XYZ file of C-alpha atoms in Angstrom:
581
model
C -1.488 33.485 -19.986
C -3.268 31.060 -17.560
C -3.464 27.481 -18.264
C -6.827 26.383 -18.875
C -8.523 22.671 -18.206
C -7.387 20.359 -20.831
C -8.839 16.687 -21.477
C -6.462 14.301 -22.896
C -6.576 10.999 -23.813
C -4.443 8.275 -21.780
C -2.019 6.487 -24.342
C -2.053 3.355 -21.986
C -5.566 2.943 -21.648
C -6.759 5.208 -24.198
C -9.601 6.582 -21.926
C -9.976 10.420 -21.185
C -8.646 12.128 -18.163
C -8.595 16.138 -17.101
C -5.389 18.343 -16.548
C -6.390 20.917 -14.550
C -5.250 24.441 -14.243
C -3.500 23.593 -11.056
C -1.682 20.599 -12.171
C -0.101 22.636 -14.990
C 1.267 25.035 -12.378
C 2.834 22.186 -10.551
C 4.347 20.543 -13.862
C 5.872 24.316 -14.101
C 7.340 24.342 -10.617
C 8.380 20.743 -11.091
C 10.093 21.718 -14.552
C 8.078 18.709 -16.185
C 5.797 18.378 -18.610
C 1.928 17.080 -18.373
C 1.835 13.736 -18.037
C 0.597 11.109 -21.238
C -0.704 8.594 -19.012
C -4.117 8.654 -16.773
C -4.152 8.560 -12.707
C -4.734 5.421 -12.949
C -2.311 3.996 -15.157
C 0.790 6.146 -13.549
C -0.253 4.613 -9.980
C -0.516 1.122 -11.579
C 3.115 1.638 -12.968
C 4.653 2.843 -10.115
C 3.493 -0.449 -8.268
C 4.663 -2.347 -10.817
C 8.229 -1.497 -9.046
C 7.410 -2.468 -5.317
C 7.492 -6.897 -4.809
C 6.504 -7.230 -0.768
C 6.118 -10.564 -0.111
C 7.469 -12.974 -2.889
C 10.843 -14.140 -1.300
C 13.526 -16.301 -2.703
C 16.400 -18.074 -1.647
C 19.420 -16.104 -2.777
C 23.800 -16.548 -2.177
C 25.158 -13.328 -1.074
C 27.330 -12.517 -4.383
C 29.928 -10.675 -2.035
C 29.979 -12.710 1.222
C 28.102 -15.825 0.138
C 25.465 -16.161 3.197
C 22.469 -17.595 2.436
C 19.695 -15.143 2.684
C 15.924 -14.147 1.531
C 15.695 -12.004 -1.661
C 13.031 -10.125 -3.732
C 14.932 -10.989 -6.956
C 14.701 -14.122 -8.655
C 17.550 -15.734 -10.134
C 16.199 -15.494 -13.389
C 16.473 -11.987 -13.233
C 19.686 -11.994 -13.285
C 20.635 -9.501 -10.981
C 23.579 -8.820 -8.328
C 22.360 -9.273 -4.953
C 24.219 -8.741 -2.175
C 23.071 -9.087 1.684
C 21.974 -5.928 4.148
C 25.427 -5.983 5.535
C 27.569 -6.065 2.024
C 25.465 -3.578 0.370
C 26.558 -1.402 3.086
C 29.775 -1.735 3.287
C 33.400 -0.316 2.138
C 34.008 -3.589 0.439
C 32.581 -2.188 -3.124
C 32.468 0.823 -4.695
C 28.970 1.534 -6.561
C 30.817 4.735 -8.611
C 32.930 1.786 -10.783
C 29.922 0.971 -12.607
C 29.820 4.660 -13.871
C 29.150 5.181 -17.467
C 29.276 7.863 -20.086
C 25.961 9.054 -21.517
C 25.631 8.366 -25.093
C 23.604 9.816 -26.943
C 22.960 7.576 -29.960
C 20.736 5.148 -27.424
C 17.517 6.431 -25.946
C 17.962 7.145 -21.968
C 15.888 4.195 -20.833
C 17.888 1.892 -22.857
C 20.941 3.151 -20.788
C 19.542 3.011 -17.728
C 18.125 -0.324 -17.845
C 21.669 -1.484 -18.623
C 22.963 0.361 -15.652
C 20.088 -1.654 -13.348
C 21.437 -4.993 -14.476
C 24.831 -4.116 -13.186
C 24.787 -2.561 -10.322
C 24.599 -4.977 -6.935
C 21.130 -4.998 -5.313
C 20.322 -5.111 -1.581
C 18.138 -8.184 -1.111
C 15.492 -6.569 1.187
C 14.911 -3.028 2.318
C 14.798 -2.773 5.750
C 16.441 -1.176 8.903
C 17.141 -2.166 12.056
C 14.898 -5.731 12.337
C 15.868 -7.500 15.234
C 14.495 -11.528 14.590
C 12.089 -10.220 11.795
C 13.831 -12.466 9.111
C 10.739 -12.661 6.821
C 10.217 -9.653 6.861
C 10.534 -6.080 4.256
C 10.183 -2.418 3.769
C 9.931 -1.429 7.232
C 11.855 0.532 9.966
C 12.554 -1.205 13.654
C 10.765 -4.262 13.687
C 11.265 -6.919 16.656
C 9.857 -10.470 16.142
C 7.731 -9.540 13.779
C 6.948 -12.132 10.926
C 5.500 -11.825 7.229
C 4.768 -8.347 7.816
C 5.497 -5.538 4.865
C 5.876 -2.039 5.258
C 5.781 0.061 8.092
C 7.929 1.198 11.525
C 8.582 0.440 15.440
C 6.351 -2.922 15.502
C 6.955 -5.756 17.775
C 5.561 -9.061 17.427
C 3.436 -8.462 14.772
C 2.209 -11.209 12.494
C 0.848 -11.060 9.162
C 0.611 -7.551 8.575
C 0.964 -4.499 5.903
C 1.772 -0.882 6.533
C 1.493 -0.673 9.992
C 2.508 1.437 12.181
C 3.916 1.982 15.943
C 1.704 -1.507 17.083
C 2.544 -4.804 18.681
C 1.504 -8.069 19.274
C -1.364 -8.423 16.639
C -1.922 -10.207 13.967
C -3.630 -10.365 10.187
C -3.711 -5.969 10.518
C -3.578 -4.096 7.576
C -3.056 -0.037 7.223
C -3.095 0.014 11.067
C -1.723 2.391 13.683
C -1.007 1.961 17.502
C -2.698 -1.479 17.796
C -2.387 -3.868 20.328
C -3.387 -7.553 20.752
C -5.725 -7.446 18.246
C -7.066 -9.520 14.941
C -7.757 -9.269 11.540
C -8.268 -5.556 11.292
C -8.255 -2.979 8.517
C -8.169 0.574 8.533
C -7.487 1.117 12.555
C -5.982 3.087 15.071
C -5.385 3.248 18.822
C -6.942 -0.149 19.641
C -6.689 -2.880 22.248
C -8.347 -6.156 22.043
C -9.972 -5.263 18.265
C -11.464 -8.209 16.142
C -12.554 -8.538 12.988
C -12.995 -4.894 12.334
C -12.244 -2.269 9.760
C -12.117 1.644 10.229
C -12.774 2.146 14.028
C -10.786 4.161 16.223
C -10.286 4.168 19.852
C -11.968 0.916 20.419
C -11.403 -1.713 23.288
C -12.240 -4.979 23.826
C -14.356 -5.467 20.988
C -15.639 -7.083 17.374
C -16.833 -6.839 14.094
C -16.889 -3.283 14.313
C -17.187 -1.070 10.983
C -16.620 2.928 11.420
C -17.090 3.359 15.525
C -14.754 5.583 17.360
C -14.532 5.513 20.910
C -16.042 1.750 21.847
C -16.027 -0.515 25.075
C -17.127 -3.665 24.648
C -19.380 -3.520 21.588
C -19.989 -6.507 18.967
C -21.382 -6.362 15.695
C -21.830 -2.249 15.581
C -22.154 -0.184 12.570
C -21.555 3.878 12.961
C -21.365 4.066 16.531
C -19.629 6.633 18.548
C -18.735 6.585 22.583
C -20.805 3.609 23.192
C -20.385 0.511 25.564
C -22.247 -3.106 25.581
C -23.896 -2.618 22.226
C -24.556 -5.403 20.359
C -25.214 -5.195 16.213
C -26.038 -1.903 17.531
C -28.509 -2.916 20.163
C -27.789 -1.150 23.849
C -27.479 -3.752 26.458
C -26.318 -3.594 30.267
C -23.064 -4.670 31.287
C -24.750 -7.751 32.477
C -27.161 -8.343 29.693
C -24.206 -7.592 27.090
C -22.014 -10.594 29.289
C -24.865 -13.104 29.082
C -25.170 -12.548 25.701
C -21.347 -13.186 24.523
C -21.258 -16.541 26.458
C -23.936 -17.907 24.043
C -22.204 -16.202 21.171
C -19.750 -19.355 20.337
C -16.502 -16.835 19.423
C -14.009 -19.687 19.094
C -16.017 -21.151 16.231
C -15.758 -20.411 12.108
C -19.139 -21.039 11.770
C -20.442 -18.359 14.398
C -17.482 -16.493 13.043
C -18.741 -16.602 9.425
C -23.077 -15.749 10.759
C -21.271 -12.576 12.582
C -20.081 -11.502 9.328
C -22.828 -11.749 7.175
C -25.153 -10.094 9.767
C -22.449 -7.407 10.474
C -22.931 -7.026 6.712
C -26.483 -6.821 6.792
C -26.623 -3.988 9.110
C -24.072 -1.921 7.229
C -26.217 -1.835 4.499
C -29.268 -0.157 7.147
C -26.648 2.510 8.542
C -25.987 5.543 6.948
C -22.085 6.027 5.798
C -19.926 9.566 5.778
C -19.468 10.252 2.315
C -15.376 10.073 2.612
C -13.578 8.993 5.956
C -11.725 12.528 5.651
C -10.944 14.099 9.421
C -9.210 17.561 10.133
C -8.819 18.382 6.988
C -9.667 22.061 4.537
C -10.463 21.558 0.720
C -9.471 17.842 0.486
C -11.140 14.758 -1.096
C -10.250 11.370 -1.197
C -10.916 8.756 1.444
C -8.949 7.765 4.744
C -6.999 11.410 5.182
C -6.035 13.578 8.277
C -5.165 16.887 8.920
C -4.559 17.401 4.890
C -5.167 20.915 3.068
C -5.782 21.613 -0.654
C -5.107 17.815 -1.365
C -7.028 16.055 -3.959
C -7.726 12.608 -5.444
C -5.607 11.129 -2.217
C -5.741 8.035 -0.403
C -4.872 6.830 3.259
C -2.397 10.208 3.800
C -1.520 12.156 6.679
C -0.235 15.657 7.072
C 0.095 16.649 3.329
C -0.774 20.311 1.664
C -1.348 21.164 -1.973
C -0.860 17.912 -2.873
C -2.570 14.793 -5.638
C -2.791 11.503 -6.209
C -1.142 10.283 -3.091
C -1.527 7.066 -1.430
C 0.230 6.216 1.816
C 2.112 9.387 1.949
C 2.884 10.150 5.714
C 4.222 13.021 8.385
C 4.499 16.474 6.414
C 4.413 16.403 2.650
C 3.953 19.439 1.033
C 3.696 20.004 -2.847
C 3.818 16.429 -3.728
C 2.162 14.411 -6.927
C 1.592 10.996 -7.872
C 4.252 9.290 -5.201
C 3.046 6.647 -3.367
C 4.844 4.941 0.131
C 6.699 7.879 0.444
C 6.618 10.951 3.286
C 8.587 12.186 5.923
C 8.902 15.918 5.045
C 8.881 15.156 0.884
C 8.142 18.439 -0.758
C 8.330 19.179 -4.473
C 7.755 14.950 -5.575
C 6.673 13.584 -8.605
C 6.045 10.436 -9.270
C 8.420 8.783 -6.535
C 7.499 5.685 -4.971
C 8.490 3.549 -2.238
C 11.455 6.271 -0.407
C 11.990 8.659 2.346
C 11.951 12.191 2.448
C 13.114 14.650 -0.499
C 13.241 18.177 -2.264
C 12.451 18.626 -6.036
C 12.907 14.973 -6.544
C 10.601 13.192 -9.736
C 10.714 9.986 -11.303
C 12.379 7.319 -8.770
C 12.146 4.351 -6.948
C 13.246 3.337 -2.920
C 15.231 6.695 -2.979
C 15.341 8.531 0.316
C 16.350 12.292 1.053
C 17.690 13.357 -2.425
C 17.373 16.537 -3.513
C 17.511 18.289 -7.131
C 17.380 14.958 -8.445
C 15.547 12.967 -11.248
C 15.087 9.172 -12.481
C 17.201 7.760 -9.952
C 16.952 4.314 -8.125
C 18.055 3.496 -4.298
C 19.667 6.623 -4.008
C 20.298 8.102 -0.470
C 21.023 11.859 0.844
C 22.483 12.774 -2.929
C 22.149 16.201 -4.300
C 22.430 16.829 -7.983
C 22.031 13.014 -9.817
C 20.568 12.289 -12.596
C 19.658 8.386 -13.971
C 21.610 6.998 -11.276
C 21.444 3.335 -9.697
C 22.585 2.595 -5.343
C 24.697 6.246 -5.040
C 24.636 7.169 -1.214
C 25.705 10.765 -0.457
C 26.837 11.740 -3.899
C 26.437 14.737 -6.004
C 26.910 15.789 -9.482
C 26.656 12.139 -11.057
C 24.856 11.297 -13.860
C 24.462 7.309 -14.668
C 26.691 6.536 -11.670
C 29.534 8.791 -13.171
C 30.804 11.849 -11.374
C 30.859 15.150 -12.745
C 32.078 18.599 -11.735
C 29.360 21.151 -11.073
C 29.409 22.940 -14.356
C 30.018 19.705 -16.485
C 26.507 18.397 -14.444
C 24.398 21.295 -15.224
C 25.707 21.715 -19.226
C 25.017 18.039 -19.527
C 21.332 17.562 -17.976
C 19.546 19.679 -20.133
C 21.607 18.211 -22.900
C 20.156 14.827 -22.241
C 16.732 15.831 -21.454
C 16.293 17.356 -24.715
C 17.837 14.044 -26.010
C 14.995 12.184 -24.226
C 12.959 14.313 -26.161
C 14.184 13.790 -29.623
C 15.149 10.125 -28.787
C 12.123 8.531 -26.708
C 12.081 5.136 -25.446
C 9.556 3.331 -26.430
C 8.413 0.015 -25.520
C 7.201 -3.324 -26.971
C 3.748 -1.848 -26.652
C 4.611 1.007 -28.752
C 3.932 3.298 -25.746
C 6.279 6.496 -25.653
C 8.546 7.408 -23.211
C 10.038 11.279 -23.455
C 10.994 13.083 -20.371
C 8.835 13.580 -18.073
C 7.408 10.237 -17.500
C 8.346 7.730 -14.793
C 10.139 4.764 -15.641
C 9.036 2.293 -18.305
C 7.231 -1.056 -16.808
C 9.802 -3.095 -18.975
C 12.595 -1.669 -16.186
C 10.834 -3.283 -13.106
C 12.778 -6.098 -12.025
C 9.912 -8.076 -10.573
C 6.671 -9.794 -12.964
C 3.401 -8.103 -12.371
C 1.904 -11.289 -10.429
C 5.489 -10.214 -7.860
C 4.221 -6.585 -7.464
C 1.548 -5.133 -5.357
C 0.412 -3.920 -8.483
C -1.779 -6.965 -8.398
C -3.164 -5.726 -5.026
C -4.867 -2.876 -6.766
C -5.387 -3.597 -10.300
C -5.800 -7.901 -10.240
C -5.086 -9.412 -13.888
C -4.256 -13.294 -15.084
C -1.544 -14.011 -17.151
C -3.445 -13.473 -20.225
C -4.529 -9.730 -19.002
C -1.395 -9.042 -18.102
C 0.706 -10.088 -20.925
C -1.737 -8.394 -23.020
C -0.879 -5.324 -21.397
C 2.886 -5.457 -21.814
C 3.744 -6.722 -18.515
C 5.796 -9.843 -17.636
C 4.023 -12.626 -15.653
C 5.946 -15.084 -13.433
C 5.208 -18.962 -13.508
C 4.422 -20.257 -9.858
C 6.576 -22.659 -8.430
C 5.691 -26.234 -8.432
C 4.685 -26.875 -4.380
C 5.764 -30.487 -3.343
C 3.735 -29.836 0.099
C 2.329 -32.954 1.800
C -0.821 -31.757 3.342
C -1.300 -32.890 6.657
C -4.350 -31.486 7.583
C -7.223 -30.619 4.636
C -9.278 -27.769 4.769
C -12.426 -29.312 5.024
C -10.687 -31.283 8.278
C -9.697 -28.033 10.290
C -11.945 -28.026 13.138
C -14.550 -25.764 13.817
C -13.692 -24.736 17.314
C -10.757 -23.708 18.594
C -11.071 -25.349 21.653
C -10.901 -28.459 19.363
C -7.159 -28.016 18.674
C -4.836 -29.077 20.252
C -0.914 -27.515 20.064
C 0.142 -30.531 17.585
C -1.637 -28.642 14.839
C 1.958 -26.267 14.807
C 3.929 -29.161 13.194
C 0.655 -29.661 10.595
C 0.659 -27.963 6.546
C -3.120 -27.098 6.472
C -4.243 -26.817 2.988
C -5.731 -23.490 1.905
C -9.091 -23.087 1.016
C -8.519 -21.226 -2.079
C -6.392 -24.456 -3.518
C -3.748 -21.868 -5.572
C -6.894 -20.870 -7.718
C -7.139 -17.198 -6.894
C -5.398 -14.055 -7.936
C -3.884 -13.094 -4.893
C -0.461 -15.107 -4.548
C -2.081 -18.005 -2.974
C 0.921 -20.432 -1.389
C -1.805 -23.775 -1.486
C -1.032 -24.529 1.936
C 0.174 -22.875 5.192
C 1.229 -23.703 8.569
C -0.086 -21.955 11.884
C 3.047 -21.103 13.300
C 3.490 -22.096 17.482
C 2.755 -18.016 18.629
C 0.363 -17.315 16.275
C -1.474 -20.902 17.614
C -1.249 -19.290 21.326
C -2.070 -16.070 20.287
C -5.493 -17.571 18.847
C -6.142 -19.874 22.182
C -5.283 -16.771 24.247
C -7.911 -14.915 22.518
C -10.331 -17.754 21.915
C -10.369 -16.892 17.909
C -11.018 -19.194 15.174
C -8.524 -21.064 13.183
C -7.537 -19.039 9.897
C -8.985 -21.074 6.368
C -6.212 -19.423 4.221
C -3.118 -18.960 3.711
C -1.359 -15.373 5.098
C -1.740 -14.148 1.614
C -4.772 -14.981 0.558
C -6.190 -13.801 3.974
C -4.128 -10.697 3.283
C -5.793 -9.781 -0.345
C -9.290 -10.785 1.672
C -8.826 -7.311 3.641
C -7.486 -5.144 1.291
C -10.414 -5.965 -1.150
C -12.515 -4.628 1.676
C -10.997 -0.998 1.198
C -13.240 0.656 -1.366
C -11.749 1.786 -4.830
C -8.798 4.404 -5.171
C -11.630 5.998 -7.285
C -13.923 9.123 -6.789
C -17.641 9.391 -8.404
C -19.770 12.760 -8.098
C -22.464 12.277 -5.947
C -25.457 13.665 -4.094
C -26.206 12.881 -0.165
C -28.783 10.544 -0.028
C -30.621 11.761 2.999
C -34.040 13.343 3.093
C -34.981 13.379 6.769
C -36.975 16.089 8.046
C -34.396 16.459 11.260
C -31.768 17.551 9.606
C -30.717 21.173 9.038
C -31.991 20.573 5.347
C -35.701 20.118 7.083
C -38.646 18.771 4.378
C -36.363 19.616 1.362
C -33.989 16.538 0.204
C -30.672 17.232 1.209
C -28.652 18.399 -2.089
C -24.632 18.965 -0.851
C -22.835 17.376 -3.408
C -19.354 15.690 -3.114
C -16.849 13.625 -4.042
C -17.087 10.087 -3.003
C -15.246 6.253 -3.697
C -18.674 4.728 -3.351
C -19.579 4.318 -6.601
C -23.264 5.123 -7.987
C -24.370 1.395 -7.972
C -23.540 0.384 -4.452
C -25.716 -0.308 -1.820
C -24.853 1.627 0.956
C -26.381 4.443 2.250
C -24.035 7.984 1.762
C -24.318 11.197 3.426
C -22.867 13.992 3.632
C -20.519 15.537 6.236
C -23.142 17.329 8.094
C -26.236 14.977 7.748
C -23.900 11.860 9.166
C -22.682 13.781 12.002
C -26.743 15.180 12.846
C -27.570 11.076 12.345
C -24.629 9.425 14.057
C -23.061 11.749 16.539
């Protein structure tokens, strides 16, 4: 008999979400059941597990070198350095334990997480990239998070194969460009978000294939254009030496009227490119994926976001890729084959509930194994003793749920409990997507961590920085510049910041404005420009007699994350390209 639609009601949130006939045939090839929890709430608790930029000053247990850490030391973890975690010189299979079933699963594992030594960042070959994490070959890169093959990149998240840029977010193949979200294959970008193939340029929004263009909305193979205005190469020269670019002031009028023309310009209803029966936003060459977000190269998939190079038959993971197929809820790894419910693991296959596990086959509930098979909580197991035992304890999970202070239920089948993430929800990126204060957050069940006191003598206020950059002089290096949001913001705001001496050149260089925040705060500034991880039925909003729709209102309907109320002007796939291209 074929599954049918079912609406359920979230038991986190209590609001109603739809389990569609598809889903329940991927539950079935998973061997799960349907989830309890909404979209929504399983992506917020799976980034409830990922802390990218909160550092602390840690001891190597192990080898005693001082070194950066996620953990705090309240946590009361074992953390030892890159080098030590790697090593012979501990064995991670003598914190085995037997399962017992008079204590629900979660309990147990929770137990096994306190014991077993933690790496203190996770990362792989960083050459002079000390403040640095969850990347792949970095070279003197600094405070940038997630990622592979940068050099000299500053202030940046999830990027990808780019060098010496700075203040980029969700970037690939950029090069000596600033404060851009959303980009790829650029040189010489500023202040611009979604543009591709763009040179020498600013304040662009959704252009592909730009020379020299400054303020342009929507525009596509054009050169000297300014706020979408065609000049000649002279004309658009002139022009630019009147424009003031090294100031904040000019900086913050190019904004606003950058802003003002995006609300004139018609917008593509999803930024969704080479792609068959997808929806989402930001996605390439994807087929039969669904509610998705900033993916690449994935089939028969949902609820991704920031899934990468070939993923096939993969659910609610997030951060994860590189040939995953059969993944559910996984966030944060590498590769993987029938693989649900784990965190940082990395080519595992046949395995469930498992964290920082790499190239194991066969684990269940285990913490740091690295090519093992047939363990369960750290313990090894023959092959027969493995597969009599598993369904043994999933049935236990069953009977026995965990359930937290909340009174939420946790049976098999659901990812892990928020109560196991070793970082407080203010720590997590989690606040990235879904911001709360203490209050909100406590109220939800979640742990909240007190900010530091900050003894920082500020040499230079905010209201002192000068206006032009050809004010500054090299001095202002040595100077703690208070930030402008003063620590009274939601997004991990340090109070003060210092412009370090290549990020100072790299702004004289380009004759670019001095920064008001701090790298955080300017950080949470462009990821608040991405629209929602949500998607609202709508109807294009063009009725131009041009288009193919001639003197009837266009009526293609679609799936969109600009919500009903906004501003903007949508279209549809066709009517865009018949306006824009």
């Amino acid at each position: 008999m074929e599954n049918k639609t079912e609406n359920r009601i979230c038991q986190n949130c209590k609001m109603d979400f739809v389990i569609e006939p598809d889903d329940f045939g991927f539950y079935e090839k998973m061997k799960v059941p349907s989830p309890t929890f909404c979209p929504d709430c399983r992506f917020q608790r799976r980034l409830i597990f990922r802390n990218n930029r909160v550092f602390y000053k840690r001891e190597c247990v192990l080898c005693s070198k001082s070194m950066l850490s996620l953990y705090s030391k309240d946590k009361g973890f074992t953390i030892y350095c890159y080098e030590c975690w790697f090593s012979d010189k501990w064995d991670v299979m003598n914190y085995g334990r037997d399962y017992d079933f008079s204590v629900p699963f979660f309990e147990q594992f929770k137990a096994l997480q306190k014991t077993v030594p933690r790496v203190n960042l996770y990362r792989d070959n960083f050459i002079l990239s000390e403040y640095c994490n969850y990347g792949l070959d970095f070279k003197e890169c600094y405070l940038l998070f997630g990622g592979g093959y940068n050099e000299r990149v500053y202030f940046g998240n999830q990027i990808l194969d780019s060098h010496d840029s700075l203040d980029i977010a969700f970037c690939e193949k950029v090069e000596f460009s600033y404060e851009n979200f959303e980009c790829m294959r650029a040189n010489k970008l500023f202040f611009s978000r979604y543009s591709q193939d763009c040179v020498d340029s600013s304040y662009l929004i959704d252009c592909r294939n730009c020379m020299n263009c400054f303020g342009c909305v929507g525009l596509v193979n054009k050169q000297h254009c300014i706020f979408n205005e065609q000049y000649t190469k002279e004309e658009y020269a002139n022009i630019l030496k009147f424009m003031k670019l090294g100031s904040y002031k000019s900086h913050l009028e190019n904004l606003k009227k950058v802003k003002e023309l995006e609300l004139k310009i018609p917008h593509r209803y999803a930024r969704i490119y080479k792609s068959v029966n997808s929806d989402g936003d930001d996605l390439a060459e994807v087929r039969n994926t669904h509610y998705s977000f900033s993916s690449r190269e994935a089939e028969d998939s949902k609820y991704l976001f920031f899934m990468r190079h070939k993923v096939k038959d993969c659910y609610d993971s997030s951060f994860q890729g590189f040939n995953s197929e059969l993944a559910y809820e996984l966030t944060n790894g590498f590769g993987g084959s029938n693989t649900a419910f784990g965190v940082r693991n990395s080519y595992n296959q046949d395995s469930y509930c498992n964290e920082e596990c790499q190239n194991c086959l066969n684990i269940f509930g285990c913490e740091g194994l690295r090519k093992k098979q047939y363990c369960i909580l750290n313990k090894q197991y023959t092959k027969e003793e493995y597969e009599e035992l598993v369904p043994k304890i999933i049935k236990h999970m069953e009977e026995m749920p965990y359930i937290d202070q909340k009174g939420r239920i946790y049976k098999y089948g659901e990812f892990f409990p928020s109560e196991l993430s070793p970082f407080a929800y203010n720590e997590t990126i989690a606040q990235e997507y879904f911001p709360l204060d203490k209050k909100g957050a406590v109220e939800k069940g979640f742990s909240w961590k007190e900010a530091e006191v900050r003894n920082y003598k500020i040499d230079v206020e905010n209201k002192d920085i000068p206006d032009n950059i050809n004010e500054v002089t090299d001095e202002i290096a040595d100077k703690v510049i208070a930030c402008e949001h003063s620590g009274k913001c939601k997004d991990q705001c340090t109070e003060a910041f210092k412009v370090v001496p290549e990020e100072f050149k790299f702004y004289k260089r380009m004759n670019l404005p001095l920064p008001r925040l701090c790298p955080n705060c300017r950080h949470f500034q462009r990821i608040n420009l991405r629209n929602p991880l949500k998607l609202w039925n709508r109807i294009c909003m063009c009725n131009k007699t041009s288009h193919f729709h001639e003197e009837e209102k266009c009526v293609v309907e679609f799936k969109t994350s600009y919500a009903p109320d906004r501003p903007e002007i949508i279209y549809c796939e066709k009517c865009y390209q018949q306006e824009i291209y």
